[in-house]
Amino acid sequence: MRKTLDFLYDSAAALAALFMVGLLVMVLLSIVGRQLHFNIPGIDAYAGYLMAGSGFLALAHTLKRGEHIRVTLIVSRLNPAGRRWLERWACAAAALLAALFAFYSVRLAWQSHGYNDISTGNDATPLWLPQLSMALGAVVFAIATVDEFFVEWNGRPLQMNAEALRHE
């Protein structure tokens, strides 16, 4: 199961990287277009869609690598038992919030598809397409937070050493 979950997180991160490359291409096309006096309609919107998609798709990978920002002011002052219970509570709250966010993200994309909702810009993109990357990233992030909860509940070694605190 661990290999499958890690593959899921790594795949989402690879897709986020592809979105970043697409973002770079959109920005470069926009710059070249301005210099050579041609316009590609909707290029700014597509750059925004790719930027949002890359951010959401990278959430789970970032969480599993311990790179999310943490506030350790209170946690670092607790005894090991208190620290463990606070971590468990935080993981449970994060899993609940991530699941709600994933549910409503999927629902938004589904409703946009059902209503044939399109962007108001001159590109007239069906909005469910960019919302799909947000929904996919939110679902993978929800899976990762539930995974973190179970890892924490099953007794992850405490990581409150100087190296961990230096990165926060």
Tab-separated table of N, CA and C in Angstrom:
chain	number	residue	atom	x	y	z
A	1	MET	N	0.815	-1.189	0.000
A	1	MET	CA	0.000	0.000	0.000
A	1	MET	C	0.865	1.261	0.000
A	2	ARG	N	1.970	1.226	0.737
A	2	ARG	CA	2.846	2.395	0.809
A	2	ARG	C	3.396	2.750	-0.563
A	3	LYS	N	3.795	1.755	-1.348
A	3	LYS	CA	4.338	2.031	-2.684
A	3	LYS	C	3.282	2.654	-3.584
A	4	THR	N	2.054	2.186	-3.473
A	4	THR	CA	0.965	2.730	-4.285
A	4	THR	C	0.690	4.184	-3.921
A	5	LEU	N	0.642	4.472	-2.623
A	5	LEU	CA	0.401	5.848	-2.194
A	5	LEU	C	1.551	6.762	-2.599
A	6	ASP	N	2.779	6.310	-2.410
A	6	ASP	CA	3.929	7.126	-2.823
A	6	ASP	C	3.925	7.362	-4.324
A	7	PHE	N	3.515	6.347	-5.096
A	7	PHE	CA	3.408	6.514	-6.545
A	7	PHE	C	2.343	7.565	-6.884
A	8	LEU	N	1.226	7.550	-6.165
A	8	LEU	CA	0.174	8.537	-6.381
A	8	LEU	C	0.687	9.947	-6.106
A	9	TYR	N	1.373	10.133	-4.979
A	9	TYR	CA	1.895	11.459	-4.626
A	9	TYR	C	2.958	11.908	-5.628
A	10	ASP	N	3.835	11.000	-6.029
A	10	ASP	CA	4.877	11.342	-6.991
A	10	ASP	C	4.294	11.640	-8.369
A	11	SER	N	3.239	10.920	-8.747
A	11	SER	CA	2.590	11.168	-10.040
A	11	SER	C	1.930	12.539	-10.060
A	12	ALA	N	1.276	12.890	-8.973
A	12	ALA	CA	0.663	14.216	-8.886
A	12	ALA	C	1.735	15.303	-8.944
A	13	ALA	N	2.878	15.061	-8.297
A	13	ALA	CA	3.975	16.028	-8.336
A	13	ALA	C	4.559	16.134	-9.743
A	14	ALA	N	4.661	15.021	-10.449
A	14	ALA	CA	5.162	15.054	-11.825
A	14	ALA	C	4.200	15.828	-12.724
A	15	LEU	N	2.910	15.634	-12.516
A	15	LEU	CA	1.922	16.384	-13.281
A	15	LEU	C	2.006	17.874	-12.948
A	16	ALA	N	2.245	18.192	-11.688
A	16	ALA	CA	2.433	19.592	-11.291
A	16	ALA	C	3.655	20.184	-11.988
A	17	ALA	N	4.712	19.395	-12.104
A	17	ALA	CA	5.907	19.870	-12.801
A	17	ALA	C	5.611	20.118	-14.281
A	18	LEU	N	4.821	19.243	-14.891
A	18	LEU	CA	4.431	19.462	-16.288
A	18	LEU	C	3.595	20.733	-16.428
A	19	PHE	N	2.735	20.979	-15.475
A	19	PHE	CA	1.951	22.210	-15.491
A	19	PHE	C	2.870	23.429	-15.377
A	20	MET	N	3.917	23.314	-14.565
A	20	MET	CA	4.875	24.424	-14.443
A	20	MET	C	5.609	24.671	-15.757
A	21	VAL	N	5.960	23.600	-16.444
A	21	VAL	CA	6.599	23.754	-17.758
A	21	VAL	C	5.613	24.421	-18.719
A	22	GLY	N	4.352	23.996	-18.681
A	22	GLY	CA	3.331	24.637	-19.509
A	22	GLY	C	3.173	26.106	-19.174
A	23	LEU	N	3.247	26.439	-17.899
A	23	LEU	CA	3.188	27.831	-17.472
A	23	LEU	C	4.353	28.618	-18.054
A	24	LEU	N	5.532	28.049	-18.003
A	24	LEU	CA	6.705	28.702	-18.582
A	24	LEU	C	6.506	28.945	-20.075
A	25	VAL	N	5.979	27.966	-20.779
A	25	VAL	CA	5.733	28.105	-22.214
A	25	VAL	C	4.722	29.225	-22.468
A	26	MET	N	3.664	29.289	-21.657
A	26	MET	CA	2.664	30.344	-21.829
A	26	MET	C	3.261	31.721	-21.595
A	27	VAL	N	4.072	31.861	-20.578
A	27	VAL	CA	4.696	33.153	-20.291
A	27	VAL	C	5.658	33.530	-21.413
A	28	LEU	N	6.457	32.573	-21.873
A	28	LEU	CA	7.380	32.862	-22.968
A	28	LEU	C	6.636	33.222	-24.254
A	29	LEU	N	5.555	32.530	-24.552
A	29	LEU	CA	4.747	32.874	-25.726
A	29	LEU	C	4.167	34.281	-25.603
A	30	SER	N	3.748	34.636	-24.418
A	30	SER	CA	3.212	35.974	-24.192
A	30	SER	C	4.279	37.033	-24.410
A	31	ILE	N	5.476	36.786	-23.915
A	31	ILE	CA	6.575	37.740	-24.082
A	31	ILE	C	6.957	37.863	-25.550
A	32	VAL	N	7.116	36.732	-26.209
A	32	VAL	CA	7.471	36.745	-27.632
A	32	VAL	C	6.365	37.412	-28.441
A	33	GLY	N	5.116	37.151	-28.088
A	33	GLY	CA	3.998	37.771	-28.785
A	33	GLY	C	4.007	39.282	-28.671
A	34	ARG	N	4.351	39.783	-27.504
A	34	ARG	CA	4.428	41.242	-27.335
A	34	ARG	C	5.569	41.829	-28.155
A	35	GLN	N	6.684	41.119	-28.184
A	35	GLN	CA	7.837	41.626	-28.932
A	35	GLN	C	7.607	41.590	-30.439
A	36	LEU	N	6.899	40.567	-30.913
A	36	LEU	CA	6.677	40.402	-32.351
A	36	LEU	C	5.287	40.874	-32.787
A	37	HIS	N	4.561	41.518	-31.891
A	37	HIS	CA	3.279	42.142	-32.179
A	37	HIS	C	2.217	41.161	-32.675
A	38	PHE	N	2.099	40.028	-31.965
A	38	PHE	CA	0.968	39.135	-32.219
A	38	PHE	C	0.375	38.733	-30.875
A	39	ASN	N	-0.901	38.418	-30.902
A	39	ASN	CA	-1.617	38.116	-29.669
A	39	ASN	C	-2.240	36.726	-29.763
A	40	ILE	N	-2.065	35.968	-28.709
A	40	ILE	CA	-2.732	34.672	-28.601
A	40	ILE	C	-3.843	34.850	-27.576
A	41	PRO	N	-5.104	34.783	-28.023
A	41	PRO	CA	-6.212	35.027	-27.092
A	41	PRO	C	-6.229	34.019	-25.942
A	42	GLY	N	-6.402	34.532	-24.741
A	42	GLY	CA	-6.561	33.685	-23.568
A	42	GLY	C	-5.280	33.153	-22.967
A	43	ILE	N	-4.130	33.594	-23.466
A	43	ILE	CA	-2.866	33.018	-22.970
A	43	ILE	C	-2.655	33.333	-21.491
A	44	ASP	N	-3.081	34.515	-21.057
A	44	ASP	CA	-2.939	34.865	-19.637
A	44	ASP	C	-3.831	33.977	-18.770
A	45	ALA	N	-5.028	33.688	-19.258
A	45	ALA	CA	-5.938	32.816	-18.512
A	45	ALA	C	-5.363	31.409	-18.417
A	46	TYR	N	-4.802	30.910	-19.508
A	46	TYR	CA	-4.227	29.563	-19.482
A	46	TYR	C	-3.018	29.500	-18.554
A	47	ALA	N	-2.243	30.570	-18.521
A	47	ALA	CA	-1.117	30.611	-17.580
A	47	ALA	C	-1.633	30.545	-16.142
A	48	GLY	N	-2.709	31.254	-15.860
A	48	GLY	CA	-3.308	31.204	-14.522
A	48	GLY	C	-3.854	29.834	-14.185
A	49	TYR	N	-4.504	29.195	-15.160
A	49	TYR	CA	-5.032	27.842	-14.925
A	49	TYR	C	-3.898	26.874	-14.609
A	50	LEU	N	-2.813	26.978	-15.363
A	50	LEU	CA	-1.677	26.077	-15.143
A	50	LEU	C	-1.008	26.338	-13.796
A	51	MET	N	-0.925	27.616	-13.401
A	51	MET	CA	-0.311	27.942	-12.113
A	51	MET	C	-1.156	27.377	-10.966
A	52	ALA	N	-2.463	27.562	-11.042
A	52	ALA	CA	-3.342	27.031	-9.992
A	52	ALA	C	-3.284	25.502	-9.962
A	53	GLY	N	-3.319	24.883	-11.126
A	53	GLY	CA	-3.248	23.429	-11.190
A	53	GLY	C	-1.966	22.888	-10.610
A	54	SER	N	-0.854	23.538	-10.913
A	54	SER	CA	0.426	23.049	-10.383
A	54	SER	C	0.480	23.182	-8.865
A	55	GLY	N	-0.079	24.252	-8.341
A	55	GLY	CA	-0.102	24.417	-6.891
A	55	GLY	C	-0.919	23.348	-6.189
A	56	PHE	N	-2.098	23.067	-6.711
A	56	PHE	CA	-2.951	22.060	-6.084
A	56	PHE	C	-2.398	20.651	-6.248
A	57	LEU	N	-1.846	20.353	-7.409
A	57	LEU	CA	-1.315	19.009	-7.640
A	57	LEU	C	-0.072	18.721	-6.802
A	58	ALA	N	0.632	19.753	-6.381
A	58	ALA	CA	1.855	19.560	-5.590
A	58	ALA	C	1.590	19.479	-4.086
A	59	LEU	N	0.372	19.728	-3.651
A	59	LEU	CA	0.076	19.760	-2.211
A	59	LEU	C	0.423	18.453	-1.491
A	60	ALA	N	-0.014	17.335	-2.036
A	60	ALA	CA	0.194	16.049	-1.352
A	60	ALA	C	1.677	15.702	-1.265
A	61	HIS	N	2.385	15.886	-2.340
A	61	HIS	CA	3.818	15.574	-2.353
A	61	HIS	C	4.563	16.442	-1.342
A	62	THR	N	4.189	17.707	-1.288
A	62	THR	CA	4.817	18.625	-0.336
A	62	THR	C	4.536	18.201	1.099
A	63	LEU	N	3.296	17.808	1.368
A	63	LEU	CA	2.948	17.346	2.718
A	63	LEU	C	3.750	16.111	3.100
A	64	LYS	N	3.810	15.146	2.208
A	64	LYS	CA	4.490	13.883	2.530
A	64	LYS	C	5.997	14.043	2.651
A	65	ARG	N	6.556	15.102	2.108
A	65	ARG	CA	7.993	15.351	2.243
A	65	ARG	C	8.299	16.246	3.438
A	66	GLY	N	7.260	16.628	4.191
A	66	GLY	CA	7.459	17.454	5.377
A	66	GLY	C	7.814	18.889	5.072
A	67	GLU	N	7.390	19.399	3.932
A	67	GLU	CA	7.766	20.745	3.521
A	67	GLU	C	6.680	21.788	3.740
A	68	HIS	N	5.528	21.391	4.279
A	68	HIS	CA	4.505	22.387	4.597
A	68	HIS	C	4.967	23.191	5.800
A	69	ILE	N	4.587	24.434	5.856
A	69	ILE	CA	4.977	25.309	6.954
A	69	ILE	C	4.249	24.872	8.220
A	70	ARG	N	4.990	24.751	9.301
A	70	ARG	CA	4.424	24.355	10.588
A	70	ARG	C	4.793	25.395	11.622
A	71	VAL	N	3.898	25.613	12.546
A	71	VAL	CA	4.165	26.509	13.664
A	71	VAL	C	4.465	25.628	14.868
A	72	THR	N	5.695	25.647	15.318
A	72	THR	CA	6.122	24.738	16.381
A	72	THR	C	6.292	25.435	17.727
A	73	LEU	N	5.822	26.665	17.819
A	73	LEU	CA	5.982	27.411	19.059
A	73	LEU	C	5.381	26.670	20.244
A	74	ILE	N	4.193	26.129	20.074
A	74	ILE	CA	3.520	25.409	21.170
A	74	ILE	C	3.982	23.958	21.211
A	75	VAL	N	4.049	23.331	20.053
A	75	VAL	CA	4.387	21.906	19.989
A	75	VAL	C	5.761	21.629	20.593
A	76	SER	N	6.716	22.496	20.350
A	76	SER	CA	8.069	22.248	20.849
A	76	SER	C	8.171	22.349	22.368
A	77	ARG	N	7.210	22.972	23.015
A	77	ARG	CA	7.238	23.136	24.470
A	77	ARG	C	6.481	22.034	25.216
A	78	LEU	N	5.822	21.155	24.492
A	78	LEU	CA	5.045	20.093	25.137
A	78	LEU	C	5.919	18.884	25.451
A	79	ASN	N	5.470	18.093	26.407
A	79	ASN	CA	6.150	16.828	26.675
A	79	ASN	C	5.808	15.851	25.545
A	80	PRO	N	6.515	14.737	25.429
A	80	PRO	CA	6.271	13.814	24.305
A	80	PRO	C	4.827	13.330	24.186
A	81	ALA	N	4.173	13.045	25.306
A	81	ALA	CA	2.783	12.576	25.232
A	81	ALA	C	1.856	13.686	24.726
A	82	GLY	N	2.030	14.883	25.246
A	82	GLY	CA	1.216	16.014	24.791
A	82	GLY	C	1.468	16.339	23.333
A	83	ARG	N	2.720	16.242	22.936
A	83	ARG	CA	3.077	16.484	21.541
A	83	ARG	C	2.408	15.469	20.620
A	84	ARG	N	2.423	14.208	21.051
A	84	ARG	CA	1.812	13.145	20.237
A	84	ARG	C	0.319	13.391	20.065
A	85	TRP	N	-0.385	13.762	21.149
A	85	TRP	CA	-1.826	13.980	21.046
A	85	TRP	C	-2.150	15.241	20.253
A	86	LEU	N	-1.347	16.262	20.376
A	86	LEU	CA	-1.580	17.463	19.575
A	86	LEU	C	-1.348	17.173	18.091
A	87	GLU	N	-0.325	16.398	17.788
A	87	GLU	CA	-0.071	16.006	16.391
A	87	GLU	C	-1.230	15.185	15.850
A	88	ARG	N	-1.739	14.261	16.645
A	88	ARG	CA	-2.880	13.453	16.200
A	88	ARG	C	-4.105	14.320	15.951
A	89	TRP	N	-4.371	15.263	16.863
A	89	TRP	CA	-5.504	16.152	16.682
A	89	TRP	C	-5.327	16.999	15.421
A	90	ALA	N	-4.126	17.519	15.213
A	90	ALA	CA	-3.864	18.348	14.034
A	90	ALA	C	-4.026	17.541	12.743
A	91	CYS	N	-3.546	16.307	12.749
A	91	CYS	CA	-3.697	15.445	11.558
A	91	CYS	C	-5.166	15.121	11.294
A	92	ALA	N	-5.919	14.875	12.344
A	92	ALA	CA	-7.352	14.590	12.175
A	92	ALA	C	-8.083	15.816	11.636
A	93	ALA	N	-7.782	16.985	12.176
A	93	ALA	CA	-8.426	18.214	11.702
A	93	ALA	C	-8.045	18.494	10.249
A	94	ALA	N	-6.774	18.293	9.925
A	94	ALA	CA	-6.324	18.511	8.546
A	94	ALA	C	-6.993	17.539	7.588
A	95	ALA	N	-7.136	16.285	8.003
A	95	ALA	CA	-7.785	15.286	7.144
A	95	ALA	C	-9.250	15.649	6.914
A	96	LEU	N	-9.930	16.083	7.954
A	96	LEU	CA	-11.335	16.474	7.816
A	96	LEU	C	-11.481	17.678	6.882
A	97	LEU	N	-10.668	18.694	7.096
A	97	LEU	CA	-10.745	19.889	6.248
A	97	LEU	C	-10.352	19.578	4.808
A	98	ALA	N	-9.345	18.756	4.610
A	98	ALA	CA	-8.927	18.394	3.255
A	98	ALA	C	-10.009	17.572	2.554
A	99	ALA	N	-10.679	16.693	3.292
A	99	ALA	CA	-11.768	15.906	2.697
A	99	ALA	C	-12.932	16.804	2.290
A	100	LEU	N	-13.258	17.768	3.125
A	100	LEU	CA	-14.315	18.719	2.768
A	100	LEU	C	-13.918	19.539	1.542
A	101	PHE	N	-12.689	19.994	1.516
A	101	PHE	CA	-12.206	20.768	0.376
A	101	PHE	C	-12.231	19.931	-0.899
A	102	ALA	N	-11.837	18.678	-0.808
A	102	ALA	CA	-11.850	17.790	-1.976
A	102	ALA	C	-13.288	17.575	-2.453
A	103	PHE	N	-14.197	17.330	-1.520
A	103	PHE	CA	-15.598	17.108	-1.882
A	103	PHE	C	-16.155	18.308	-2.636
A	104	TYR	N	-15.945	19.505	-2.098
A	104	TYR	CA	-16.509	20.692	-2.727
A	104	TYR	C	-15.772	21.065	-4.018
A	105	SER	N	-14.513	20.731	-4.134
A	105	SER	CA	-13.788	20.968	-5.385
A	105	SER	C	-14.311	20.066	-6.494
A	106	VAL	N	-14.521	18.807	-6.168
A	106	VAL	CA	-15.079	17.867	-7.157
A	106	VAL	C	-16.495	18.297	-7.528
A	107	ARG	N	-17.253	18.690	-6.539
A	107	ARG	CA	-18.626	19.137	-6.799
A	107	ARG	C	-18.661	20.375	-7.697
A	108	LEU	N	-17.735	21.311	-7.466
A	108	LEU	CA	-17.660	22.513	-8.298
A	108	LEU	C	-17.362	22.157	-9.750
A	109	ALA	N	-16.377	21.298	-9.968
A	109	ALA	CA	-16.035	20.895	-11.332
A	109	ALA	C	-17.200	20.154	-11.987
A	110	TRP	N	-17.861	19.291	-11.223
A	110	TRP	CA	-19.006	18.543	-11.756
A	110	TRP	C	-20.145	19.492	-12.135
A	111	GLN	N	-20.435	20.451	-11.279
A	111	GLN	CA	-21.504	21.404	-11.570
A	111	GLN	C	-21.145	22.298	-12.751
A	112	SER	N	-19.903	22.721	-12.841
A	112	SER	CA	-19.486	23.539	-13.981
A	112	SER	C	-19.644	22.774	-15.287
A	113	HIS	N	-19.350	21.490	-15.241
A	113	HIS	CA	-19.533	20.651	-16.430
A	113	HIS	C	-21.020	20.522	-16.754
A	114	GLY	N	-21.835	20.296	-15.746
A	114	GLY	CA	-23.272	20.140	-15.957
A	114	GLY	C	-23.951	21.398	-16.468
A	115	TYR	N	-23.486	22.569	-15.997
A	115	TYR	CA	-24.080	23.841	-16.417
A	115	TYR	C	-23.437	24.405	-17.683
A	116	ASN	N	-22.438	23.703	-18.209
A	116	ASN	CA	-21.672	24.207	-19.360
A	116	ASN	C	-21.127	25.605	-19.091
A	117	ASP	N	-20.570	25.772	-17.900
A	117	ASP	CA	-20.017	27.056	-17.470
A	117	ASP	C	-18.717	27.323	-18.222
A	118	ILE	N	-18.604	28.523	-18.798
A	118	ILE	CA	-17.385	28.873	-19.532
A	118	ILE	C	-16.802	30.153	-18.947
A	119	SER	N	-15.518	30.369	-19.188
A	119	SER	CA	-14.860	31.566	-18.670
A	119	SER	C	-15.398	32.795	-19.390
A	120	THR	N	-15.326	33.924	-18.714
A	120	THR	CA	-15.838	35.162	-19.295
A	120	THR	C	-14.828	35.839	-20.202
A	121	GLY	N	-13.613	35.316	-20.240
A	121	GLY	CA	-12.589	35.902	-21.099
A	121	GLY	C	-12.825	35.557	-22.559
A	122	ASN	N	-11.943	36.070	-23.409
A	122	ASN	CA	-12.103	35.832	-24.843
A	122	ASN	C	-11.708	34.413	-25.251
A	123	ASP	N	-11.204	33.616	-24.325
A	123	ASP	CA	-10.845	32.236	-24.647
A	123	ASP	C	-12.044	31.293	-24.539
A	124	ALA	N	-13.065	31.663	-23.751
A	124	ALA	CA	-14.287	30.866	-23.567
A	124	ALA	C	-13.993	29.406	-23.233
A	125	THR	N	-13.084	29.193	-22.303
A	125	THR	CA	-12.716	27.844	-21.868
A	125	THR	C	-13.807	27.269	-20.977
A	126	PRO	N	-14.214	26.018	-21.203
A	126	PRO	CA	-15.119	25.384	-20.239
A	126	PRO	C	-14.422	25.302	-18.883
A	127	LEU	N	-15.032	25.879	-17.869
A	127	LEU	CA	-14.358	26.016	-16.570
A	127	LEU	C	-14.109	24.702	-15.865
A	128	TRP	N	-14.803	23.645	-16.223
A	128	TRP	CA	-14.556	22.385	-15.550
A	128	TRP	C	-13.166	21.847	-15.878
A	129	LEU	N	-12.595	22.253	-17.008
A	129	LEU	CA	-11.251	21.756	-17.354
A	129	LEU	C	-10.188	22.248	-16.371
A	130	PRO	N	-10.057	23.558	-16.123
A	130	PRO	CA	-9.073	23.963	-15.109
A	130	PRO	C	-9.478	23.555	-13.698
A	131	GLN	N	-10.775	23.468	-13.433
A	131	GLN	CA	-11.226	23.056	-12.108
A	131	GLN	C	-10.926	21.591	-11.841
A	132	LEU	N	-10.770	20.823	-12.899
A	132	LEU	CA	-10.453	19.402	-12.746
A	132	LEU	C	-9.086	19.202	-12.098
A	133	SER	N	-8.106	20.020	-12.468
A	133	SER	CA	-6.787	19.888	-11.847
A	133	SER	C	-6.836	20.273	-10.376
A	134	MET	N	-7.642	21.276	-10.049
A	134	MET	CA	-7.810	21.650	-8.644
A	134	MET	C	-8.473	20.500	-7.877
A	135	ALA	N	-9.519	19.930	-8.453
A	135	ALA	CA	-10.224	18.840	-7.787
A	135	ALA	C	-9.324	17.620	-7.615
A	136	LEU	N	-8.574	17.288	-8.648
A	136	LEU	CA	-7.659	16.146	-8.558
A	136	LEU	C	-6.598	16.388	-7.485
A	137	GLY	N	-6.021	17.570	-7.467
A	137	GLY	CA	-5.028	17.897	-6.445
A	137	GLY	C	-5.612	17.865	-5.050
A	138	ALA	N	-6.852	18.338	-4.900
A	138	ALA	CA	-7.501	18.330	-3.587
A	138	ALA	C	-7.798	16.909	-3.127
A	139	VAL	N	-8.201	16.043	-4.048
A	139	VAL	CA	-8.478	14.645	-3.684
A	139	VAL	C	-7.194	13.943	-3.262
A	140	VAL	N	-6.123	14.121	-4.011
A	140	VAL	CA	-4.842	13.484	-3.656
A	140	VAL	C	-4.335	14.047	-2.330
A	141	PHE	N	-4.533	15.348	-2.099
A	141	PHE	CA	-4.134	15.945	-0.827
A	141	PHE	C	-4.952	15.371	0.327
A	142	ALA	N	-6.249	15.157	0.116
A	142	ALA	CA	-7.080	14.557	1.161
A	142	ALA	C	-6.601	13.146	1.483
A	143	ILE	N	-6.248	12.382	0.460
A	143	ILE	CA	-5.708	11.041	0.684
A	143	ILE	C	-4.415	11.126	1.495
A	144	ALA	N	-3.574	12.094	1.156
A	144	ALA	CA	-2.297	12.253	1.867
A	144	ALA	C	-2.508	12.652	3.325
A	145	THR	N	-3.505	13.485	3.604
A	145	THR	CA	-3.734	13.874	5.000
A	145	THR	C	-4.287	12.708	5.815
A	146	VAL	N	-5.136	11.903	5.204
A	146	VAL	CA	-5.626	10.703	5.901
A	146	VAL	C	-4.458	9.740	6.133
A	147	ASP	N	-3.595	9.609	5.144
A	147	ASP	CA	-2.387	8.789	5.283
A	147	ASP	C	-1.526	9.297	6.437
A	148	GLU	N	-1.329	10.605	6.511
A	148	GLU	CA	-0.547	11.191	7.605
A	148	GLU	C	-1.188	10.911	8.953
A	149	PHE	N	-2.509	10.976	9.020
A	149	PHE	CA	-3.206	10.691	10.266
A	149	PHE	C	-2.906	9.272	10.729
A	150	PHE	N	-3.004	8.307	9.813
A	150	PHE	CA	-2.756	6.913	10.204
A	150	PHE	C	-1.291	6.666	10.542
A	151	VAL	N	-0.401	7.328	9.839
A	151	VAL	CA	1.028	7.197	10.177
A	151	VAL	C	1.281	7.751	11.576
A	152	GLU	N	0.673	8.894	11.865
A	152	GLU	CA	0.837	9.509	13.189
A	152	GLU	C	0.188	8.651	14.270
A	153	TRP	N	-0.983	8.120	14.007
A	153	TRP	CA	-1.697	7.316	14.988
A	153	TRP	C	-0.958	6.012	15.285
A	154	ASN	N	-0.286	5.466	14.287
A	154	ASN	CA	0.442	4.212	14.472
A	154	ASN	C	1.821	4.409	15.082
A	155	GLY	N	2.134	5.617	15.494
A	155	GLY	CA	3.355	5.823	16.263
A	155	GLY	C	4.567	6.254	15.478
A	156	ARG	N	4.407	7.288	14.660
A	156	ARG	CA	5.555	7.847	13.971
A	156	ARG	C	6.556	8.328	15.013
A	157	PRO	N	7.839	8.123	14.778
A	157	PRO	CA	8.833	8.640	15.724
A	157	PRO	C	8.736	10.164	15.816
A	158	LEU	N	8.853	10.693	17.011
A	158	LEU	CA	8.785	12.141	17.182
A	158	LEU	C	9.941	12.804	16.447
A	159	GLN	N	9.635	13.889	15.736
A	159	GLN	CA	10.629	14.532	14.887
A	159	GLN	C	10.907	15.962	15.329
A	160	MET	N	10.900	16.214	16.588
A	160	MET	CA	11.132	17.564	17.078
A	160	MET	C	12.601	17.784	17.409
A	161	ASN	N	13.463	17.461	16.496
A	161	ASN	CA	14.888	17.712	16.732
A	161	ASN	C	15.284	19.032	16.092
A	162	ALA	N	16.506	19.417	16.273
A	162	ALA	CA	16.975	20.710	15.771
A	162	ALA	C	16.905	20.773	14.247
A	163	GLU	N	17.178	19.685	13.574
A	163	GLU	CA	17.124	19.660	12.100
A	163	GLU	C	15.716	19.947	11.599
A	164	ALA	N	14.716	19.326	12.233
A	164	ALA	CA	13.323	19.545	11.821
A	164	ALA	C	12.899	20.984	12.111
A	165	LEU	N	13.296	21.519	13.237
A	165	LEU	CA	12.899	22.885	13.587
A	165	LEU	C	13.564	23.923	12.692
A	166	ARG	N	14.743	23.624	12.186
A	166	ARG	CA	15.452	24.557	11.341
A	166	ARG	C	14.705	24.808	10.018
A	167	HIS	N	13.958	23.831	9.548
A	167	HIS	CA	13.250	23.963	8.275
A	167	HIS	C	11.897	24.632	8.433
A	168	GLU	N	11.495	24.967	9.639
A	168	GLU	CA	10.152	25.520	9.837
A	168	GLU	C	10.166	26.979	10.039
